[in-house]
Tab-separated table of C-alpha atoms in Angstrom:
chain	number	residue	atom	x	y	z
A	1	MET	CA	-8.204	-19.306	-128.984
A	2	ARG	CA	-10.899	-16.615	-127.558
A	3	GLU	CA	-14.274	-17.847	-126.296
A	4	HIS	CA	-16.570	-16.441	-129.091
A	5	HIS	CA	-14.535	-18.516	-131.307
A	6	LEU	CA	-16.330	-21.417	-130.122
A	7	ARG	CA	-19.830	-20.151	-130.436
A	8	PRO	CA	-21.473	-21.357	-134.130
A	9	SER	CA	-21.485	-19.217	-136.725
A	10	PRO	CA	-25.140	-17.574	-137.465
A	11	ILE	CA	-24.131	-17.667	-141.409
A	12	SER	CA	-25.625	-20.988	-142.972
A	13	ALA	CA	-24.953	-21.718	-146.608
A	14	THR	CA	-27.307	-22.971	-149.359
A	15	VAL	CA	-24.951	-24.784	-151.176
A	16	ASP	CA	-23.066	-27.995	-150.116
A	17	PHE	CA	-19.173	-27.587	-150.238
A	18	GLU	CA	-18.800	-31.611	-150.569
A	19	ALA	CA	-21.336	-32.152	-153.473
A	20	ASP	CA	-20.198	-32.569	-157.144
A	21	GLY	CA	-21.562	-30.426	-159.741
A	22	ILE	CA	-22.387	-26.772	-159.993
A	23	GLN	CA	-24.456	-24.964	-157.253
A	24	HIS	CA	-25.378	-21.034	-157.187
A	25	GLY	CA	-26.392	-20.170	-153.890
A	26	PHE	CA	-26.268	-17.938	-150.876
A	27	LEU	CA	-24.362	-17.363	-147.722
A	28	ARG	CA	-27.465	-16.070	-145.590
A	29	LEU	CA	-26.385	-13.839	-142.463
A	30	PRO	CA	-29.778	-13.045	-140.351
A	31	TYR	CA	-29.835	-9.161	-140.205
A	32	SER	CA	-32.596	-7.684	-138.359
A	33	ARG	CA	-33.942	-4.051	-139.190
A	34	ASP	CA	-36.026	-1.394	-139.622
A	35	ASP	CA	-37.253	-2.562	-143.089
A	36	SER	CA	-36.954	-6.346	-142.172
A	37	ALA	CA	-37.654	-7.667	-138.810
A	38	TRP	CA	-36.459	-10.992	-139.853
A	39	GLY	CA	-34.037	-10.109	-142.868
A	40	SER	CA	-30.740	-11.400	-143.945
A	41	VAL	CA	-28.063	-10.248	-145.788
A	42	MET	CA	-27.704	-12.905	-148.877
A	43	ILE	CA	-24.178	-13.028	-150.172
A	44	PRO	CA	-23.917	-14.856	-153.550
A	45	ILE	CA	-21.915	-17.648	-153.663
A	46	SER	CA	-21.100	-20.650	-156.620
A	47	VAL	CA	-19.264	-23.766	-156.003
A	48	VAL	CA	-18.081	-25.672	-158.579
A	49	LYS	CA	-16.998	-29.576	-157.822
A	50	ASN	CA	-15.740	-32.373	-159.376
A	51	GLY	CA	-13.810	-35.240	-157.766
A	52	LYS	CA	-10.811	-35.037	-155.866
A	53	GLY	CA	-8.077	-32.050	-156.278
A	54	PRO	CA	-7.180	-28.855	-154.447
A	55	THR	CA	-9.447	-26.087	-153.873
A	56	ALA	CA	-9.510	-22.538	-154.966
A	57	LEU	CA	-11.396	-19.924	-152.960
A	58	LEU	CA	-11.757	-16.912	-155.225
A	59	THR	CA	-13.046	-13.625	-153.748
A	60	GLY	CA	-13.934	-10.156	-155.132
A	61	GLY	CA	-15.531	-7.108	-153.145
A	62	ASN	CA	-13.567	-7.426	-150.199
A	63	HIS	CA	-13.774	-3.466	-150.613
A	64	GLY	CA	-17.275	-2.610	-152.324
A	65	ASP	CA	-15.942	-0.107	-154.583
A	66	GLU	CA	-13.549	-2.287	-156.576
A	67	TYR	CA	-14.725	-3.687	-159.495
A	68	GLU	CA	-12.278	-5.860	-161.358
A	69	GLY	CA	-12.805	-8.850	-159.402
A	70	PRO	CA	-16.459	-8.905	-158.958
A	71	ILE	CA	-16.930	-8.506	-163.064
A	72	ALA	CA	-14.338	-11.408	-163.479
A	73	LEU	CA	-15.934	-13.609	-160.579
A	74	PHE	CA	-19.483	-13.052	-161.770
A	75	ASP	CA	-18.470	-14.202	-165.279
A	76	LEU	CA	-16.792	-16.958	-164.501
A	77	ALA	CA	-19.737	-18.466	-161.996
A	78	ARG	CA	-21.766	-18.528	-165.110
A	79	LYS	CA	-19.449	-20.073	-167.399
A	80	LEU	CA	-17.339	-22.819	-165.267
A	81	ASP	CA	-18.237	-26.322	-166.270
A	82	ALA	CA	-18.013	-28.525	-163.870
A	83	ALA	CA	-16.286	-31.248	-166.443
A	84	ASP	CA	-13.520	-29.075	-166.935
A	85	VAL	CA	-12.764	-28.868	-163.199
A	86	GLU	CA	-10.537	-31.470	-161.083
A	87	GLY	CA	-11.282	-30.279	-157.512
A	88	ARG	CA	-13.164	-27.393	-156.386
A	89	VAL	CA	-13.690	-23.734	-157.007
A	90	ILE	CA	-15.672	-21.287	-154.605
A	91	ILE	CA	-16.608	-18.007	-155.938
A	92	VAL	CA	-17.599	-15.070	-153.756
A	93	PRO	CA	-17.613	-12.095	-156.194
A	94	ALA	CA	-18.501	-9.594	-153.370
A	95	MET	CA	-17.627	-10.634	-149.580
A	96	ASN	CA	-18.549	-7.487	-148.096
A	97	TYR	CA	-22.024	-7.475	-149.953
A	98	PRO	CA	-23.740	-4.541	-148.147
A	99	ALA	CA	-20.808	-2.440	-149.208
A	100	PHE	CA	-20.856	-3.948	-152.484
A	101	GLN	CA	-24.227	-2.849	-153.220
A	102	ALA	CA	-23.795	0.489	-151.621
A	103	GLN	CA	-20.974	1.076	-153.684
A	104	THR	CA	-18.676	2.219	-151.086
A	105	ARG	CA	-14.864	0.853	-149.266
A	106	THR	CA	-16.750	-0.124	-146.057
A	107	SER	CA	-20.072	-1.530	-144.975
A	108	PRO	CA	-22.902	1.174	-144.768
A	109	ILE	CA	-24.417	-1.127	-141.978
A	110	ASP	CA	-21.371	-1.111	-139.342
A	111	LYS	CA	-18.636	0.999	-141.088
A	112	GLY	CA	-16.736	-2.263	-141.233
A	113	ASN	CA	-13.571	-2.837	-143.175
A	114	MET	CA	-13.589	-6.166	-144.240
A	115	ASN	CA	-9.689	-6.291	-144.689
A	116	ARG	CA	-9.074	-4.841	-141.253
A	117	SER	CA	-12.017	-7.327	-139.743
A	118	PHE	CA	-10.064	-10.534	-139.508
A	119	PRO	CA	-10.131	-13.067	-137.411
A	120	GLY	CA	-13.798	-11.960	-136.875
A	121	LYS	CA	-16.647	-12.735	-134.532
A	122	PRO	CA	-19.490	-14.872	-134.832
A	123	ASP	CA	-21.392	-12.642	-131.924
A	124	GLY	CA	-19.829	-8.963	-133.880
A	125	THR	CA	-20.840	-6.871	-136.277
A	126	VAL	CA	-22.133	-7.993	-139.600
A	127	THR	CA	-18.584	-7.196	-141.297
A	128	GLN	CA	-17.245	-9.275	-138.326
A	129	LYS	CA	-19.787	-12.123	-138.779
A	130	ILE	CA	-18.908	-12.542	-142.149
A	131	ALA	CA	-14.902	-12.532	-141.480
A	132	ASP	CA	-15.569	-15.019	-138.851
A	133	TYR	CA	-17.329	-17.141	-141.528
A	134	PHE	CA	-14.415	-16.679	-143.840
A	135	GLN	CA	-11.864	-17.369	-141.099
A	136	ARG	CA	-13.679	-20.479	-139.456
A	137	VAL	CA	-15.492	-21.992	-142.404
A	138	LEU	CA	-14.320	-21.249	-145.965
A	139	LEU	CA	-10.496	-20.509	-145.825
A	140	PRO	CA	-9.822	-24.199	-144.041
A	141	LEU	CA	-11.440	-25.385	-147.250
A	142	ALA	CA	-9.137	-23.947	-149.684
A	143	ASP	CA	-5.606	-24.325	-150.714
A	144	ILE	CA	-5.276	-21.575	-152.903
A	145	VAL	CA	-6.862	-18.235	-152.345
A	146	LEU	CA	-7.183	-15.450	-154.549
A	147	ASP	CA	-8.594	-12.110	-153.918
A	148	PHE	CA	-9.287	-9.176	-156.004
A	149	HIS	CA	-8.866	-5.605	-155.402
A	150	SER	CA	-8.240	-2.327	-156.790
A	151	GLY	CA	-7.858	0.961	-156.075
A	152	GLY	CA	-11.376	1.948	-155.127
A	153	LYS	CA	-12.697	5.653	-155.161
A	154	THR	CA	-9.826	7.040	-153.682
A	155	LEU	CA	-6.880	5.239	-155.575
A	156	ASP	CA	-5.220	4.308	-158.729
A	157	PHE	CA	-3.070	1.708	-159.379
A	158	LEU	CA	-0.751	0.007	-162.306
A	159	PRO	CA	-2.417	-3.389	-163.250
A	160	PHE	CA	-0.704	-5.722	-161.074
A	161	CYS	CA	-0.884	-9.111	-159.206
A	162	ALA	CA	0.830	-9.591	-156.017
A	163	ALA	CA	2.012	-11.663	-153.286
A	164	HIS	CA	3.693	-10.877	-149.897
A	165	VAL	CA	7.267	-11.431	-148.172
A	166	LEU	CA	7.132	-14.611	-145.639
A	167	PRO	CA	8.554	-16.103	-142.821
A	168	ASP	CA	8.015	-19.495	-144.768
A	169	LYS	CA	10.121	-19.224	-148.018
A	170	ALA	CA	8.243	-22.087	-149.653
A	171	GLN	CA	5.158	-20.811	-148.748
A	172	GLU	CA	6.298	-17.468	-150.690
A	173	GLU	CA	8.106	-18.955	-153.490
A	174	ARG	CA	4.682	-21.108	-154.253
A	175	ALA	CA	2.434	-17.918	-153.965
A	176	PHE	CA	5.234	-15.864	-156.608
A	177	GLU	CA	4.619	-18.749	-158.821
A	178	PHE	CA	0.764	-18.182	-159.059
A	179	VAL	CA	1.520	-14.476	-159.354
A	180	ARG	CA	3.644	-15.635	-162.195
A	181	ALA	CA	0.705	-17.607	-163.610
A	182	PHE	CA	-1.930	-14.657	-163.300
A	183	GLY	CA	0.185	-12.847	-165.741
A	184	ALA	CA	-1.163	-9.211	-165.169
A	185	PRO	CA	1.080	-6.145	-166.802
A	186	TYR	CA	3.216	-5.795	-163.439
A	187	SER	CA	4.023	-8.342	-160.910
A	188	MET	CA	4.628	-7.000	-157.439
A	189	LYS	CA	6.525	-8.240	-154.376
A	190	MET	CA	3.995	-6.304	-151.928
A	191	LEU	CA	4.888	-4.559	-148.380
A	192	GLU	CA	1.377	-3.652	-146.444
A	193	ILE	CA	1.525	-0.765	-144.538
A	194	ASP	CA	-0.922	-2.479	-142.212
A	195	THR	CA	-1.327	-6.116	-141.838
A	196	VAL	CA	-3.358	-6.285	-138.511
A	197	GLY	CA	-7.049	-7.624	-139.108
A	198	MET	CA	-6.413	-8.442	-142.897
A	199	TYR	CA	-7.837	-11.551	-145.369
A	200	ASP	CA	-4.217	-11.864	-146.322
A	201	THR	CA	-2.409	-12.475	-143.143
A	202	ALA	CA	-5.293	-14.527	-141.563
A	203	ALA	CA	-4.860	-16.677	-145.085
A	204	GLU	CA	-1.066	-16.864	-144.978
A	205	GLU	CA	-1.083	-17.668	-140.887
A	206	MET	CA	-3.162	-20.720	-142.170
A	207	GLY	CA	-0.216	-21.773	-144.522
A	208	LYS	CA	-2.769	-21.268	-147.632
A	209	ILE	CA	-0.985	-19.749	-150.981
A	210	PHE	CA	-2.662	-15.968	-150.894
A	211	VAL	CA	-2.578	-13.987	-154.143
A	212	THR	CA	-3.761	-10.621	-154.601
A	213	THR	CA	-4.093	-7.709	-157.096
A	214	GLU	CA	-4.454	-3.864	-157.449
A	215	LEU	CA	-6.014	-3.873	-161.137
A	216	GLY	CA	-6.878	-0.276	-161.456
A	217	GLY	CA	-9.388	2.125	-159.360
A	218	GLY	CA	-11.131	5.611	-159.570
A	219	GLY	CA	-14.243	3.441	-158.274
A	220	SER	CA	-14.911	1.773	-161.783
A	221	ALA	CA	-13.527	-0.571	-164.105
A	222	THR	CA	-11.851	-0.237	-167.550
A	223	ALA	CA	-12.268	-3.285	-170.412
A	224	ARG	CA	-8.673	-3.744	-170.076
A	225	THR	CA	-8.651	-4.073	-166.286
A	226	ALA	CA	-11.440	-6.458	-166.587
A	227	SER	CA	-9.740	-8.413	-169.330
A	228	ILE	CA	-6.687	-8.603	-167.134
A	229	ALA	CA	-8.789	-10.010	-164.250
A	230	LYS	CA	-10.794	-12.524	-166.249
A	231	ARG	CA	-7.839	-14.121	-168.044
A	232	GLY	CA	-5.501	-13.968	-164.574
A	233	VAL	CA	-8.269	-15.948	-162.963
A	234	VAL	CA	-8.642	-18.422	-165.461
A	235	ASN	CA	-4.593	-18.948	-165.705
A	236	VAL	CA	-4.583	-19.364	-161.928
A	237	LEU	CA	-7.165	-22.325	-161.848
A	238	LYS	CA	-4.842	-23.800	-164.639
A	239	HIS	CA	-1.589	-23.333	-162.569
A	240	ALA	CA	-3.347	-25.222	-159.587
A	241	GLY	CA	-4.305	-27.680	-161.820
A	242	ILE	CA	-8.192	-27.184	-161.343
A	243	LEU	CA	-8.585	-26.144	-164.592
A	244	LYS	CA	-7.636	-28.393	-167.791
A	245	GLY	CA	-5.629	-26.440	-170.219
A	246	GLU	CA	-2.424	-24.471	-170.839
A	247	VAL	CA	-1.672	-21.078	-168.847
A	248	GLU	CA	-2.192	-18.042	-171.283
A	249	THR	CA	1.388	-16.626	-170.941
A	250	ALA	CA	2.041	-12.752	-170.584
A	251	SER	CA	4.889	-10.500	-170.439
A	252	THR	CA	5.033	-9.152	-167.201
A	253	ARG	CA	7.216	-6.356	-165.518
A	254	TRP	CA	8.480	-7.564	-161.872
A	255	LEU	CA	8.492	-4.721	-159.005
A	256	ASP	CA	9.316	-4.573	-155.489
A	257	MET	CA	8.090	-2.457	-152.601
A	258	PRO	CA	11.595	-2.683	-150.431
A	259	SER	CA	10.386	-0.213	-147.463
A	260	ASP	CA	8.288	2.351	-146.198
A	261	ASP	CA	9.520	4.743	-148.263
A	262	CYS	CA	7.851	3.489	-150.974
A	263	PHE	CA	4.992	5.523	-149.381
A	264	ALA	CA	4.309	9.439	-150.154
A	265	PHE	CA	1.457	10.695	-147.495
A	266	ALA	CA	-0.007	14.279	-147.524
A	267	GLU	CA	0.396	16.317	-144.985
A	268	ASP	CA	-1.537	19.284	-146.020
A	269	GLU	CA	-5.206	19.635	-147.393
A	270	GLY	CA	-6.090	21.237	-150.971
A	271	LEU	CA	-6.270	20.500	-154.419
A	272	VAL	CA	-3.648	17.937	-155.721
A	273	GLU	CA	-1.833	18.826	-159.007
A	274	PHE	CA	0.359	15.340	-160.054
A	275	LEU	CA	3.442	16.355	-162.053
A	276	VAL	CA	4.093	12.473	-162.597
A	277	ASP	CA	1.801	9.556	-164.091
A	278	LEU	CA	1.428	5.859	-163.581
A	279	GLY	CA	4.057	4.041	-164.906
A	280	GLU	CA	6.386	6.625	-165.175
A	281	ALA	CA	9.909	6.964	-163.352
A	282	VAL	CA	10.551	9.572	-160.536
A	283	ALA	CA	14.079	9.857	-158.675
A	284	ARG	CA	14.596	10.582	-155.547
A	285	ASP	CA	13.701	13.977	-153.948
A	286	ALA	CA	11.933	14.765	-157.046
A	287	VAL	CA	8.397	16.232	-156.775
A	288	ILE	CA	5.425	13.873	-157.476
A	289	ALA	CA	2.545	16.446	-156.576
A	290	ARG	CA	1.783	19.781	-155.636
A	291	VAL	CA	-0.850	20.649	-153.346
A	292	TYR	CA	-2.605	24.174	-153.733
A	293	PRO	CA	-4.153	25.642	-150.613
A	294	ILE	CA	-8.145	26.252	-151.690
A	295	GLY	CA	-9.117	29.006	-149.121
A	296	ARG	CA	-6.898	31.760	-151.049
A	297	THR	CA	-5.217	32.440	-154.181
A	298	GLY	CA	-1.716	33.814	-154.350
A	299	VAL	CA	-0.616	31.008	-151.822
A	300	GLU	CA	2.350	28.987	-152.677
A	301	PRO	CA	1.481	25.371	-153.052
A	302	VAL	CA	3.105	22.488	-150.919
A	303	GLU	CA	5.351	19.767	-152.718
A	304	VAL	CA	5.010	16.242	-152.180
A	305	ARG	CA	8.483	14.522	-152.725
A	306	ALA	CA	9.754	11.141	-153.973
A	307	ARG	CA	11.876	9.593	-150.798
A	308	MET	CA	13.499	6.842	-153.344
A	309	ASN	CA	14.149	6.227	-156.869
A	310	GLY	CA	11.217	4.072	-158.322
A	311	LEU	CA	8.306	3.891	-160.618
A	312	LEU	CA	4.827	5.556	-159.845
A	313	VAL	CA	2.856	2.755	-159.364
A	314	ALA	CA	-0.237	4.307	-157.400
A	315	ARG	CA	-1.574	7.610	-156.549
A	316	HIS	CA	-4.439	9.284	-155.015
A	317	ASN	CA	-7.368	9.342	-157.257
A	318	PRO	CA	-9.626	12.360	-156.126
A	319	GLY	CA	-8.880	16.148	-157.031
A	320	LEU	CA	-9.019	17.018	-153.445
A	321	ILE	CA	-6.505	15.541	-150.868
A	322	LYS	CA	-6.568	15.677	-147.107
A	323	PRO	CA	-3.795	15.448	-144.405
A	324	GLY	CA	-2.604	12.080	-144.136
A	325	ASP	CA	-3.945	10.337	-147.328
A	326	CYS	CA	-1.709	8.420	-149.449
A	327	CYS	CA	-0.937	10.516	-152.222
A	328	ALA	CA	1.652	8.254	-154.018
A	329	VAL	CA	3.347	4.639	-154.062
A	330	LEU	CA	6.676	4.015	-155.589
A	331	ALA	CA	8.135	0.640	-156.515
A	332	VAL	CA	11.333	-0.292	-157.842
A	333	GLU	CA	11.696	-2.717	-160.925
A	334	VAL	CA	13.620	-6.014	-160.631
């Protein structure tokens, strides 16, 4: 273990994780700045505990421009009754709170991407300090972790719940049981293109059951995607035995991302025109999108082609695209 991990976290909680009942409070992170010499970042947190039982850690706002998770979790925090709980629910609607306030993917303070900052540092940047607190305090308390994501301003997704392929097959199977219980319209066996520093990886390496989502995008939430998130989180708590009642079953279509061929990246800058919409089938080598150079008229667009057969499950959201941007993601129906 690196030396700085032996230092105490600068974050203090105004809630007692061991006390029964409902508590609404903050994770307070000292942050000295121009407009507040002895200021703090105040991250809202709720703890609902009743006796013995498993612990669910529910998080949103890992990226600050993704809203289904925060909507579902702010809603759950005001509705959850301790009498209905067996065990403990820890709710953090906006992990990267500075990014959430700024409506940006990364923190306006340090440009930190929370989902690439684990295990964090207690003496690092603001984002690294928050990650360190989750790594050393919150994740060890949890049995099941549900981290909500959507596409933010730059991507749009079919609404799916997902888990990862893991070396520990028993852990993997339990995670997919929770994906099934969540009951999103689509359920994904997910492939990540960059797992270093991810919250997902930190939780999975501790042996935690980790479930995530991609529930839309475009930098907003719809009535449909918010309702999927609200129903899904309640289903997860019921499946864990933390919340009384039966899981509200819903039909789901199972998807798999079998290889890097799922991803199509832009190699040119310009105006993007999609020829396929989310959820539609695409054949290998078919044109998914065209990228028009915008500096002059009369120039042929560059074609972005599929490298496999599949469904379009994610697409670039803004009208303009840059080299290296993820243009499209495909998955195969299982």
